[in-house]
Coordinates of C-alpha atoms and ligand atoms in Angstrom, one line a residue:
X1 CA 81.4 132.7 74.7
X2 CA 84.7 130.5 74.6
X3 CA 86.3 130.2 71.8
X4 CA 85.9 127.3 69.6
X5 CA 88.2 125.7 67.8
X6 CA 88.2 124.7 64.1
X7 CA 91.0 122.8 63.0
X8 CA 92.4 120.1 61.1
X9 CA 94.6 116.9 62.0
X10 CA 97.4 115.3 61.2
X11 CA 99.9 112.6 62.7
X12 CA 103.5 112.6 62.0
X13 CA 104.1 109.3 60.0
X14 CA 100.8 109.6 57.8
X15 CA 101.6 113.0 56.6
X16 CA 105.4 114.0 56.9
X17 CA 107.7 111.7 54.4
X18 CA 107.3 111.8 50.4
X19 CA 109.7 114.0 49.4
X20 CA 111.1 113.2 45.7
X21 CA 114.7 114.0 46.7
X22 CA 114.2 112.0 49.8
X23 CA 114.7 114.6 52.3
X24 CA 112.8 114.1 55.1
X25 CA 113.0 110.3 55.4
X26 CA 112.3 108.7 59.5
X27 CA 114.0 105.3 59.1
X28 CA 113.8 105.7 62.9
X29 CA 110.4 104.2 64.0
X30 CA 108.8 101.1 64.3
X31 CA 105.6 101.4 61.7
X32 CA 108.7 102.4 59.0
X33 CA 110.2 98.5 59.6
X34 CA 106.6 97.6 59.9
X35 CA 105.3 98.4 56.3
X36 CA 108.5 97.5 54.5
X37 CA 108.7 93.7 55.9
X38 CA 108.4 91.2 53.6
X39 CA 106.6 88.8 55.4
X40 CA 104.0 91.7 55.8
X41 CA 103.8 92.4 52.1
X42 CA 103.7 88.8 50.9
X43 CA 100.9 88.0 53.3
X44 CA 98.7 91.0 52.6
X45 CA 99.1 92.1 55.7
X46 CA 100.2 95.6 54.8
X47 CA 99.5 97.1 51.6
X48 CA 103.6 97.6 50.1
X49 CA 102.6 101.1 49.7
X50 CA 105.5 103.4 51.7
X51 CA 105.3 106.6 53.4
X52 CA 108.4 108.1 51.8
X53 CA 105.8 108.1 48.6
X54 CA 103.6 109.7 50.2
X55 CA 102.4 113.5 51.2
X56 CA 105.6 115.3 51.7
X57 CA 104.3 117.4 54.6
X58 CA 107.8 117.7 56.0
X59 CA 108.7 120.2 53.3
X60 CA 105.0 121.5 52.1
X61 CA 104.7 122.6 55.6
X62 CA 103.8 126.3 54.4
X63 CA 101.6 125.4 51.7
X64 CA 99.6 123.3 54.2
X65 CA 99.1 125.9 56.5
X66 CA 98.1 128.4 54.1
X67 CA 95.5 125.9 53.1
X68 CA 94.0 125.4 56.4
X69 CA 94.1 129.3 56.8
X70 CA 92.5 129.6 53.8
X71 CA 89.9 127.3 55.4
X72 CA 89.3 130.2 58.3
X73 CA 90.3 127.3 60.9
X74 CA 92.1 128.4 63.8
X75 CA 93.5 125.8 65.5
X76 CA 95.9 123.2 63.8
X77 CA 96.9 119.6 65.3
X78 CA 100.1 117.8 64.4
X79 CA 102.3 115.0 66.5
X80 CA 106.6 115.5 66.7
X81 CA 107.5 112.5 66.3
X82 CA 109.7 110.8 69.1
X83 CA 112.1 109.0 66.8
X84 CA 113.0 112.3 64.8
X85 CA 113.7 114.1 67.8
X86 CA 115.3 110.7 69.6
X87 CA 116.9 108.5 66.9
X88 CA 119.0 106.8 69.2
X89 CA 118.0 104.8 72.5
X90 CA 117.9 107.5 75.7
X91 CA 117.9 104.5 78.5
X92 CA 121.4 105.6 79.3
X93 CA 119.9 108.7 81.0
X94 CA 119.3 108.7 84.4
X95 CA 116.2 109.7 85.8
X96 CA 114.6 108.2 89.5
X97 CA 111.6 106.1 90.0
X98 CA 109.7 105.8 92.6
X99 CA 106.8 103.1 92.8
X100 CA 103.1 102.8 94.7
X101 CA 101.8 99.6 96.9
X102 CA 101.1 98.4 93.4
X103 CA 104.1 98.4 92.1
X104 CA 102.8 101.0 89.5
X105 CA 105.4 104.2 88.9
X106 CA 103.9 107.1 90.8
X107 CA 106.8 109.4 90.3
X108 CA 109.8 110.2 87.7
X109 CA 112.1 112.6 88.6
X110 CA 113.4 114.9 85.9
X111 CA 116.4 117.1 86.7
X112 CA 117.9 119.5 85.3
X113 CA 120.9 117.9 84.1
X114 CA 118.4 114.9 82.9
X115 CA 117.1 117.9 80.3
X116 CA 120.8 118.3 79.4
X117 CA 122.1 115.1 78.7
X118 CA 118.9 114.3 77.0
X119 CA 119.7 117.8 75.0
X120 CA 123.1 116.0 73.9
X121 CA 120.9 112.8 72.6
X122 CA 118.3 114.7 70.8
X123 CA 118.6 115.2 66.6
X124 CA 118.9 119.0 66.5
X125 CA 118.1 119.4 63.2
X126 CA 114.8 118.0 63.7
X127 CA 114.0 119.7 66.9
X128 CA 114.2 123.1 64.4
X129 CA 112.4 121.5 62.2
X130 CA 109.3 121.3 64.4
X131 CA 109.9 124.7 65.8
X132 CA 109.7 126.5 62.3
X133 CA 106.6 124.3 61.7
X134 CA 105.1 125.7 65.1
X135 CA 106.3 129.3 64.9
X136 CA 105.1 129.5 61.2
X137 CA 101.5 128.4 62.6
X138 CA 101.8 130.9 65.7
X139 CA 102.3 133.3 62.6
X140 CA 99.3 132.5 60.7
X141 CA 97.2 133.0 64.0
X142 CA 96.8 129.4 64.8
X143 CA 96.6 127.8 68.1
X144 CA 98.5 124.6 68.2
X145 CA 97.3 121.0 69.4
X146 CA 100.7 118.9 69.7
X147 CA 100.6 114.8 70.7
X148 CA 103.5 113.3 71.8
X149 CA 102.3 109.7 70.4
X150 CA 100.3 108.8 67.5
X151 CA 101.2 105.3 67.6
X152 CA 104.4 104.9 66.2
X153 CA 107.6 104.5 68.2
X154 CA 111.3 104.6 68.0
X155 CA 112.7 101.8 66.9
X156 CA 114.7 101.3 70.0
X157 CA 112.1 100.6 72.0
X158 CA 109.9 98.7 69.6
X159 CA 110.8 96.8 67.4
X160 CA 107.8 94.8 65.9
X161 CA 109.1 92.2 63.6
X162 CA 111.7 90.6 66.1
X163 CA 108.3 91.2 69.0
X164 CA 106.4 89.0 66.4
X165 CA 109.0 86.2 66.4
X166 CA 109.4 86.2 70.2
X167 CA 108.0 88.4 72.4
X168 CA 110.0 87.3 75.6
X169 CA 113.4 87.3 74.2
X170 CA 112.6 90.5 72.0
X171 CA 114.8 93.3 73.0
X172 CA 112.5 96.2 71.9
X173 CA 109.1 95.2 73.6
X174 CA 107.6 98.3 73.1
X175 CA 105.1 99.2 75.4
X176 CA 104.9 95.9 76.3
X177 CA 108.2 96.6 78.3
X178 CA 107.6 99.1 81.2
X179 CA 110.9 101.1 80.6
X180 CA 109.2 102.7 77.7
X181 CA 107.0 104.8 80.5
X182 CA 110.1 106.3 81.7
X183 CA 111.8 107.0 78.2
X184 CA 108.6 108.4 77.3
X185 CA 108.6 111.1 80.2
X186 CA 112.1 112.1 79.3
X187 CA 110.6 112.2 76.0
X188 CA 107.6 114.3 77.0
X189 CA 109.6 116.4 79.4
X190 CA 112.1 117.4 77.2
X191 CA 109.7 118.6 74.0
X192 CA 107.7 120.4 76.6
X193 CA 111.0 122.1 77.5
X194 CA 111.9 122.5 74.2
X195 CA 108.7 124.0 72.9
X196 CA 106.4 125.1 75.6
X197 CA 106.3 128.6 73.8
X198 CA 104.7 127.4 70.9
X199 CA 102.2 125.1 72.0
X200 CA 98.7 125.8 73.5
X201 CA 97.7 122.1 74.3
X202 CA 99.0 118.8 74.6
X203 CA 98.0 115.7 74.5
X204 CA 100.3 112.6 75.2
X205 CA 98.8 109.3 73.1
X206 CA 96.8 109.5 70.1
X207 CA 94.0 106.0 70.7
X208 CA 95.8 103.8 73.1
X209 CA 93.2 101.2 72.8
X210 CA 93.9 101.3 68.9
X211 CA 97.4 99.9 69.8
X212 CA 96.2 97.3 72.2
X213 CA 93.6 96.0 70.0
X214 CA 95.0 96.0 66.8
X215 CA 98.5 95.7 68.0
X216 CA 98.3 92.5 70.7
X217 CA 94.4 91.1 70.1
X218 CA 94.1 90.6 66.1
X219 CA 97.1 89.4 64.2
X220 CA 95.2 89.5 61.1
X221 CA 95.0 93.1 60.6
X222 CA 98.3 94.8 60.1
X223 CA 99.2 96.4 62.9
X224 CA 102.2 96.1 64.7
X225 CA 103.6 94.3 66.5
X226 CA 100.9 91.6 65.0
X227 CA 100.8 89.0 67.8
X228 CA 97.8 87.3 70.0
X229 CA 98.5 87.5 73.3
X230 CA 96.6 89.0 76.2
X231 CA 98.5 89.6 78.7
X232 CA 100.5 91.7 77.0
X233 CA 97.4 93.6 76.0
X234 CA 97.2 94.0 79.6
X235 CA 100.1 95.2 80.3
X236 CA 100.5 97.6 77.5
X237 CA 96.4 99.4 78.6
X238 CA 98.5 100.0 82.1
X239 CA 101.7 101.0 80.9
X240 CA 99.9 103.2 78.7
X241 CA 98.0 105.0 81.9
X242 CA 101.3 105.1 84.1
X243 CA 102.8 106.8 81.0
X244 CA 100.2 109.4 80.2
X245 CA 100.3 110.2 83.9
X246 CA 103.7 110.2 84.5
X247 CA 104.3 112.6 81.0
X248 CA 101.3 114.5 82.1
X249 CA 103.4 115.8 85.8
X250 CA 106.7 115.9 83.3
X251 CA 105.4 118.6 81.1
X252 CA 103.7 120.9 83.8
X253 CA 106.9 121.4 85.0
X254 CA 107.7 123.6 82.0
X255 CA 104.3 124.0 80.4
X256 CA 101.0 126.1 81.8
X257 CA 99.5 124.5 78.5
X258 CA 96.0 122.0 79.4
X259 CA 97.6 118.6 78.9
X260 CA 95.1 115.9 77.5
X261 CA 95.1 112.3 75.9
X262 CA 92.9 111.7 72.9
X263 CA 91.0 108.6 73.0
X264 CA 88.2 107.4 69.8
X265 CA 85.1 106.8 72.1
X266 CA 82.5 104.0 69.6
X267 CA 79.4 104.2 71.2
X268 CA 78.5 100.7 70.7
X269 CA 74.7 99.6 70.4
X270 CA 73.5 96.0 70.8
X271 CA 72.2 94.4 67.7
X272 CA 69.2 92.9 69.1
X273 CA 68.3 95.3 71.7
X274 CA 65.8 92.5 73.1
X275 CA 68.5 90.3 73.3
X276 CA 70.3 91.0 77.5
X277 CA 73.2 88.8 75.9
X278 CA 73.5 91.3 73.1
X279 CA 73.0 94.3 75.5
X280 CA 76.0 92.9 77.5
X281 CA 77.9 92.6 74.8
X282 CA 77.7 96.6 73.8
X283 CA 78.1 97.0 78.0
X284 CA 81.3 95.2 77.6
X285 CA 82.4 96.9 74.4
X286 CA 82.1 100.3 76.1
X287 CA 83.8 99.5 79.1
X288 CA 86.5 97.8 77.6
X289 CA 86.9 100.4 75.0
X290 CA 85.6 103.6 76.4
X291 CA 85.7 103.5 79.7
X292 CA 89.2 101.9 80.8
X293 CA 90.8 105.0 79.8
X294 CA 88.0 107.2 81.1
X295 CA 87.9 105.8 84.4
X296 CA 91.2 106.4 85.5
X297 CA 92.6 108.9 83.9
X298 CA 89.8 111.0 85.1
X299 CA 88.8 109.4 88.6
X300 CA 91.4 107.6 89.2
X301 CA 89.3 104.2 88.7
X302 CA 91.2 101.7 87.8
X303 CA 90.6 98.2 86.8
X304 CA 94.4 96.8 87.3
X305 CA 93.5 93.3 86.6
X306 CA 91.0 94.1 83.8
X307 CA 88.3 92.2 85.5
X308 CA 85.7 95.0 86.3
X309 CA 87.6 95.7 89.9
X310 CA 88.0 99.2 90.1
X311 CA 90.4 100.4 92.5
X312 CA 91.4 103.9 93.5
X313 CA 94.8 105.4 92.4
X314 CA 94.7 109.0 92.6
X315 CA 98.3 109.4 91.0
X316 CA 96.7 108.4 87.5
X317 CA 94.1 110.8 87.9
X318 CA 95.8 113.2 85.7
X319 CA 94.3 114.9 82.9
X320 CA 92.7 118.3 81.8
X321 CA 90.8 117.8 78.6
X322 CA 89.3 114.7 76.9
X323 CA 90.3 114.2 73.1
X324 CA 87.7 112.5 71.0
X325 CA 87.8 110.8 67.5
X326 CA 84.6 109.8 65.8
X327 CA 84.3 108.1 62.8
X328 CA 81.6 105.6 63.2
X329 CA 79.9 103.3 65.9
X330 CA 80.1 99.7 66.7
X331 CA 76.7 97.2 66.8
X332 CA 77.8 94.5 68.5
X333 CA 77.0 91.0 69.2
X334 CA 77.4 88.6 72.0
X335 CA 80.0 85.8 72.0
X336 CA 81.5 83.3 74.6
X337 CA 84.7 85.6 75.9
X338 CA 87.3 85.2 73.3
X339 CA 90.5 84.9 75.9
X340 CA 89.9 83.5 79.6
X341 CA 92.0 86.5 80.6
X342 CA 90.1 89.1 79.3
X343 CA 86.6 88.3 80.0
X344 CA 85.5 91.6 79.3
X345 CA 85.8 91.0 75.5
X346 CA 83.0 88.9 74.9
X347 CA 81.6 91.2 71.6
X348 CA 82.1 91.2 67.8
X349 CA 81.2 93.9 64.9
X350 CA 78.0 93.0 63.2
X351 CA 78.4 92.7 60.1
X352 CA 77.5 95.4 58.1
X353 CA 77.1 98.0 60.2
X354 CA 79.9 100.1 62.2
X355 CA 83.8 98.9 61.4
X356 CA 82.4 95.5 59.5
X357 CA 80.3 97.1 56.5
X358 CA 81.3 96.9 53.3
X359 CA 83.3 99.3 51.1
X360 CA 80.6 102.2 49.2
X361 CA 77.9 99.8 49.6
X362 CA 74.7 100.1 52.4
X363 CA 74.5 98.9 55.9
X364 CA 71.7 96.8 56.9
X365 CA 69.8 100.3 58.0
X366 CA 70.5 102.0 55.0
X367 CA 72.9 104.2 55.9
X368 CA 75.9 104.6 53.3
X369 CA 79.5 103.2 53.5
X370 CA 82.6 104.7 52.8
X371 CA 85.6 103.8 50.2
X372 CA 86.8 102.0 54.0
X373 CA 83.3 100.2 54.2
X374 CA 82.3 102.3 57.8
X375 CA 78.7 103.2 58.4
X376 CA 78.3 106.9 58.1
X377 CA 76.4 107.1 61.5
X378 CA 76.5 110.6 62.4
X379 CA 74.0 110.3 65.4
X380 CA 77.4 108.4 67.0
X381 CA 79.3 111.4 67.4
X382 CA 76.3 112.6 70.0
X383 CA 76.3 109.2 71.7
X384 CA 80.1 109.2 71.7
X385 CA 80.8 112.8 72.9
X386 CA 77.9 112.6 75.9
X387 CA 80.0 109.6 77.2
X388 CA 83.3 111.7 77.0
X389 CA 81.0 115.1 78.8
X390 CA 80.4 112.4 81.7
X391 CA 83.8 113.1 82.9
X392 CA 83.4 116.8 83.6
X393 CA 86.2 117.9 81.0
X394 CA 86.5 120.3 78.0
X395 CA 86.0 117.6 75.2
X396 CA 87.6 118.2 71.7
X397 CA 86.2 116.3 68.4
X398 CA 90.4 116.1 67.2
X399 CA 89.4 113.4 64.7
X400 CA 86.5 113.1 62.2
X401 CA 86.4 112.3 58.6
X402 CA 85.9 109.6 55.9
X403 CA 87.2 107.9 53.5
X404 CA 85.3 109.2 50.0
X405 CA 88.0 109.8 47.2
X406 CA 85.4 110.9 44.9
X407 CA 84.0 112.8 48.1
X408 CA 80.3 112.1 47.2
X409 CA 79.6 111.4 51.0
X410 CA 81.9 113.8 52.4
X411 CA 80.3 117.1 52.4
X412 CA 76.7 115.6 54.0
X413 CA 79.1 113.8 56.4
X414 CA 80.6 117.3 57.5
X415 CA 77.4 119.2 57.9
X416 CA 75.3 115.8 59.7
X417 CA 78.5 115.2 62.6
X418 CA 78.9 119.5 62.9
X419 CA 75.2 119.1 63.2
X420 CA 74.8 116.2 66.0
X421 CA 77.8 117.7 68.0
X422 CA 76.1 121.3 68.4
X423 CA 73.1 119.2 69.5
X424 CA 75.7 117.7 72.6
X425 CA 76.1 121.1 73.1
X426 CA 73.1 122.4 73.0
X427 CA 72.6 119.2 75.7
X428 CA 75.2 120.0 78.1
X429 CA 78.6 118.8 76.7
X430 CA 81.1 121.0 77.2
X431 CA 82.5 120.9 73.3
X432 CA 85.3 123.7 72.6
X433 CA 86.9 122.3 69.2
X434 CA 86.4 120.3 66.4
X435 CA 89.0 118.8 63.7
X436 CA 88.4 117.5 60.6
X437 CA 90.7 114.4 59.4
X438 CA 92.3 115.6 57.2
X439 CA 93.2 118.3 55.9
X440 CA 95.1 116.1 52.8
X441 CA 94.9 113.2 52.0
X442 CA 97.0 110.8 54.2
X443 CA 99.1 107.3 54.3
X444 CA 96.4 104.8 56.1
X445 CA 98.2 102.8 57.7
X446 CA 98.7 99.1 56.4
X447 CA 95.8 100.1 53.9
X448 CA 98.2 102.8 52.3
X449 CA 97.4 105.3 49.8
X450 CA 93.9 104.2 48.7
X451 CA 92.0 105.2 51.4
X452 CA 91.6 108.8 50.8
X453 CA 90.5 111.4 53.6
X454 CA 91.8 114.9 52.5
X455 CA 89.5 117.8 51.7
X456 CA 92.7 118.3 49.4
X457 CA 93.5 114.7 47.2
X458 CA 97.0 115.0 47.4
X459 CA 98.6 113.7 43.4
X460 CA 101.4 111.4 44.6
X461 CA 103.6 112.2 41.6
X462 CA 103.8 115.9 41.8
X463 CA 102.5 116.4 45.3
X464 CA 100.1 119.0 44.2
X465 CA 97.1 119.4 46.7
X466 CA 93.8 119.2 44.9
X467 CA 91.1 120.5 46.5
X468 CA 87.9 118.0 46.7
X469 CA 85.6 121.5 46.2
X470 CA 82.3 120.6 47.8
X471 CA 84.2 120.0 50.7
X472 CA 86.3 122.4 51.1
X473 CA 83.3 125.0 50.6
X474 CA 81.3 122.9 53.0
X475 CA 84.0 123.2 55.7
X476 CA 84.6 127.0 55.0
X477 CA 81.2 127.6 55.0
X478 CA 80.4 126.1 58.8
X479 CA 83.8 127.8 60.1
X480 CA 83.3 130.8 58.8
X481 CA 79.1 131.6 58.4
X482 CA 77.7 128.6 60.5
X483 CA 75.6 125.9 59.5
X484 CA 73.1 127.3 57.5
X485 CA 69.9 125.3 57.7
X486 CA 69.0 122.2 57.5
X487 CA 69.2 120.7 53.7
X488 CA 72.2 123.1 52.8
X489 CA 75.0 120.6 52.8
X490 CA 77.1 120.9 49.6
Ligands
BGC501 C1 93.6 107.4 63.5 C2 94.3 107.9 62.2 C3 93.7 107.2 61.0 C4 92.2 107.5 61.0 C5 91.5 106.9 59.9 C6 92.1 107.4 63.4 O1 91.5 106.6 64.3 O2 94.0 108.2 64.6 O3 95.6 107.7 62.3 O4 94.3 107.6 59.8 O5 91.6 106.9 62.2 O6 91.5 105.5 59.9

């Protein structure tokens, strides 16, 4: 049998920062203007909560891995993040493009002296850094998951609050702005150069469709860079793809490791199944979430002008393995197309089941909510990882958790998801890993410090990791004896 791999998550900005003495500290990406901006704080918008509070990874390092060890996991996930290693912008660094009929960049070159200059750019304290995290993992057995982008960026290439005043005359567009494919691949190619010893897989985004949907469709929400606009949601879905591509052929030039990109597939079901207008609405929803990405990254499919006209470019076709985060599922309802130029989006949440329930409350089938108000659906993670099988590659739960600071839900919620994903195996889906978020408890985003996912509560104050016990017995227990049967869940 192949091995599986048990794991646990974590992203750079959500976990690194909190040390009392201030070591540590990023000033360096966008999401650190982000949740500091005033306008953002006054209006709600973000919580005022900040990250150099918060977990103090970057120094607990050791502890952390001792506690997933402890766990009997074997595989640990963790991003380097882009402005540690790149503080300052690397534009000034040659490297050639070369474009398709499209337009679309099909090749950057990366030289040898490209590695070097960008060698002279890069922070070398913080490229150590992330080599004794990974060689301390490598020493505890561990095989190591590494992503190149959990949604932040530098802050030379996005910078979200002057993007929010004025997109067009913004200088840091972010991935609005097709330079950052190319910064990216020197990015990618040079941590692949830097580290290919110590890393077994990569993956190159973290949720893509996370940035374009928070970050361009729903200003309300917190995300940066906060504006309404869809055709720069457009553009950044297909700068996105040329980038994961492009950074896919970078790092298999120094790199025999499986590179990946790690998307959350929602199954979305129609609320009133009777209802076509409904059913198109969840058709819609999975194309426009799901299947984008899917299509051509895997076939090469791709619908350029988002308007369900697939054409073939086999140069995006790039990818080995299919990253999948569940949490919960979308029911969906039909409404007139929100933006004439993205007809596809012609759905909304439910209310009260999926995303749109109701914090530790009920959805309207009964099923409980978390401290974030999601539907605990487990029967989603089935639905959402036979969708992912469909492409013919290894898939790899790399996110699933919730949000249960008292963690009343959380050890049912463990042993239910284990549960439905052995079923997709046992149904054909070729599952090899599963990783629980988190392993502590994290910074969420604009919501802060109160949503709490961590088998381990982490005390803010003294940084001591707490363990939530059922848990953390409940997740040893599956890793190391199985799941037991079928009522043995705390
Ligand atoms: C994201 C994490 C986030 C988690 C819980 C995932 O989709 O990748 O960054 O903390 O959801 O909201």
């Amino acid at each position: 049998m192949k091995e599986f791999y048990w794991g646990v998550v974590q992203s750079a900005f959500q976990f690194e920062m909190g040390d009392p003495l201030r070591r540590g500290i990023d000033a360096r990406s966008d999401w650190w203007q982000w949740v500091r901006d005033p306008f953002n704080i006054k209006n709600d918008l973000v919580s005022g909560d900040l990250p150099e509070d918060g977990i103090n990874n970057y120094e607990l390092y050791e502890i952390d891995h001792r506690l997933a060890k402890d766990l009997g996991l074997n595989a640990y996930q963790l991003t380097i993040e882009w402005s540690r290693i790149f503080p300052c912008p690397t534009f000034g660094v040659e490297a050639e493009v070369e474009r398709d009929s499209y337009g679309l960049i099909k090749r950057v070159k990366i030289k040898k002296e490209t590695l070097e200059e960008l060698d002279g750019l890069a922070n070398h304290f913080e490229v150590a850094h992330y080599r004794a995290v990974l060689k301390n993992l490598k020493k505890l057995g561990f095989s190591t998951f590494v992503t190149l982008n959990h949604q932040t960026l530098p802050v030379w290439l996005h910078n979200p609050i002057e993007v929010r005043k004025n997109l067009e005359e913004a200088g840091a567009r972010g991935w609005v702005d097709e330079r950052s494919i190319v910064e990216f691949v020197k990015f990618s190619a040079y941590v692949a150069w830097k580290f290919s010893d110590l890393v077994d897989f990569w993956a190159t985004f973290d949720e893509p469709m996370v940035t374009v949907e928070l970050g361009y469709l729903a200003p309300y929400v917190g995300w940066p860079p906060g504006i309404l606009n869809p055709n720069a949601a457009k553009k950044v879905i297909i700068h996105q793809m040329v980038a994961h591509a492009r950074a896919y052929d970078a790092i298999k030039e120094f790199s025999k490791a499986p590179v990946g990109i790690i998307l959350n597939i929602i199954p979305a079901y129609p609320l009133n199944p009777r209802d076509e207008r409904d059913v198109k609405a969840a058709e819609n929803y999975d194309y426009f979430h799901n299947r984008l990405f899917l299509n051509a990254l895997n076939d090469g499919r791709v619908d350029l002008e988002l308007n369900w006209e697939e054409v073939k470019i086999d140069h995006l076709a790039r990818n080995d393995w299919i990253g999948n985060n569940y949490y919960t599922r979308e029911v969906v309802r039909w409404i007139e197309p929100k933006f004439k130029e993205l007809p596809m989006v012609s759905f909304v949440g439910a209310e009260g089941y999926g995303y749109s329930g109701n914090p530790m409350g009920v959805s309207p089938d009964n099923n409980p909510t978390s401290d974030f108000g999601w539907e605990v659906y487990p029967k989603g993670i089935y639905d959402s990882t036979m969708i992912a099988a469909e492409y013919g590659k290894p898939v790899y739960i790399t996110e699933n958790g919730i949000a249960d600071s008292k963690d009343i839900l959380r050890p049912r919620y463990i042993v239910s998801h284990v549960r439905e994903l052995f079923r997709a195996i046992e149904n054909g889906a070729d599952v090899r890993g599963y990783f629980h978020w988190a392993l502590t408890d994290n910074y969420e985003w604009a919501m802060g410090f109160k949503i709490r996912f961590g088998l381990y509560e982490v005390d803010l104050i003294t940084k001591e990791r707490i363990p939530r016990r059922k848990s953390v017995e409940t997740y040893r227990r599956i890793v190391t004896e199985g799941l037991g049967d079928e009522n043995d869940s705390s």
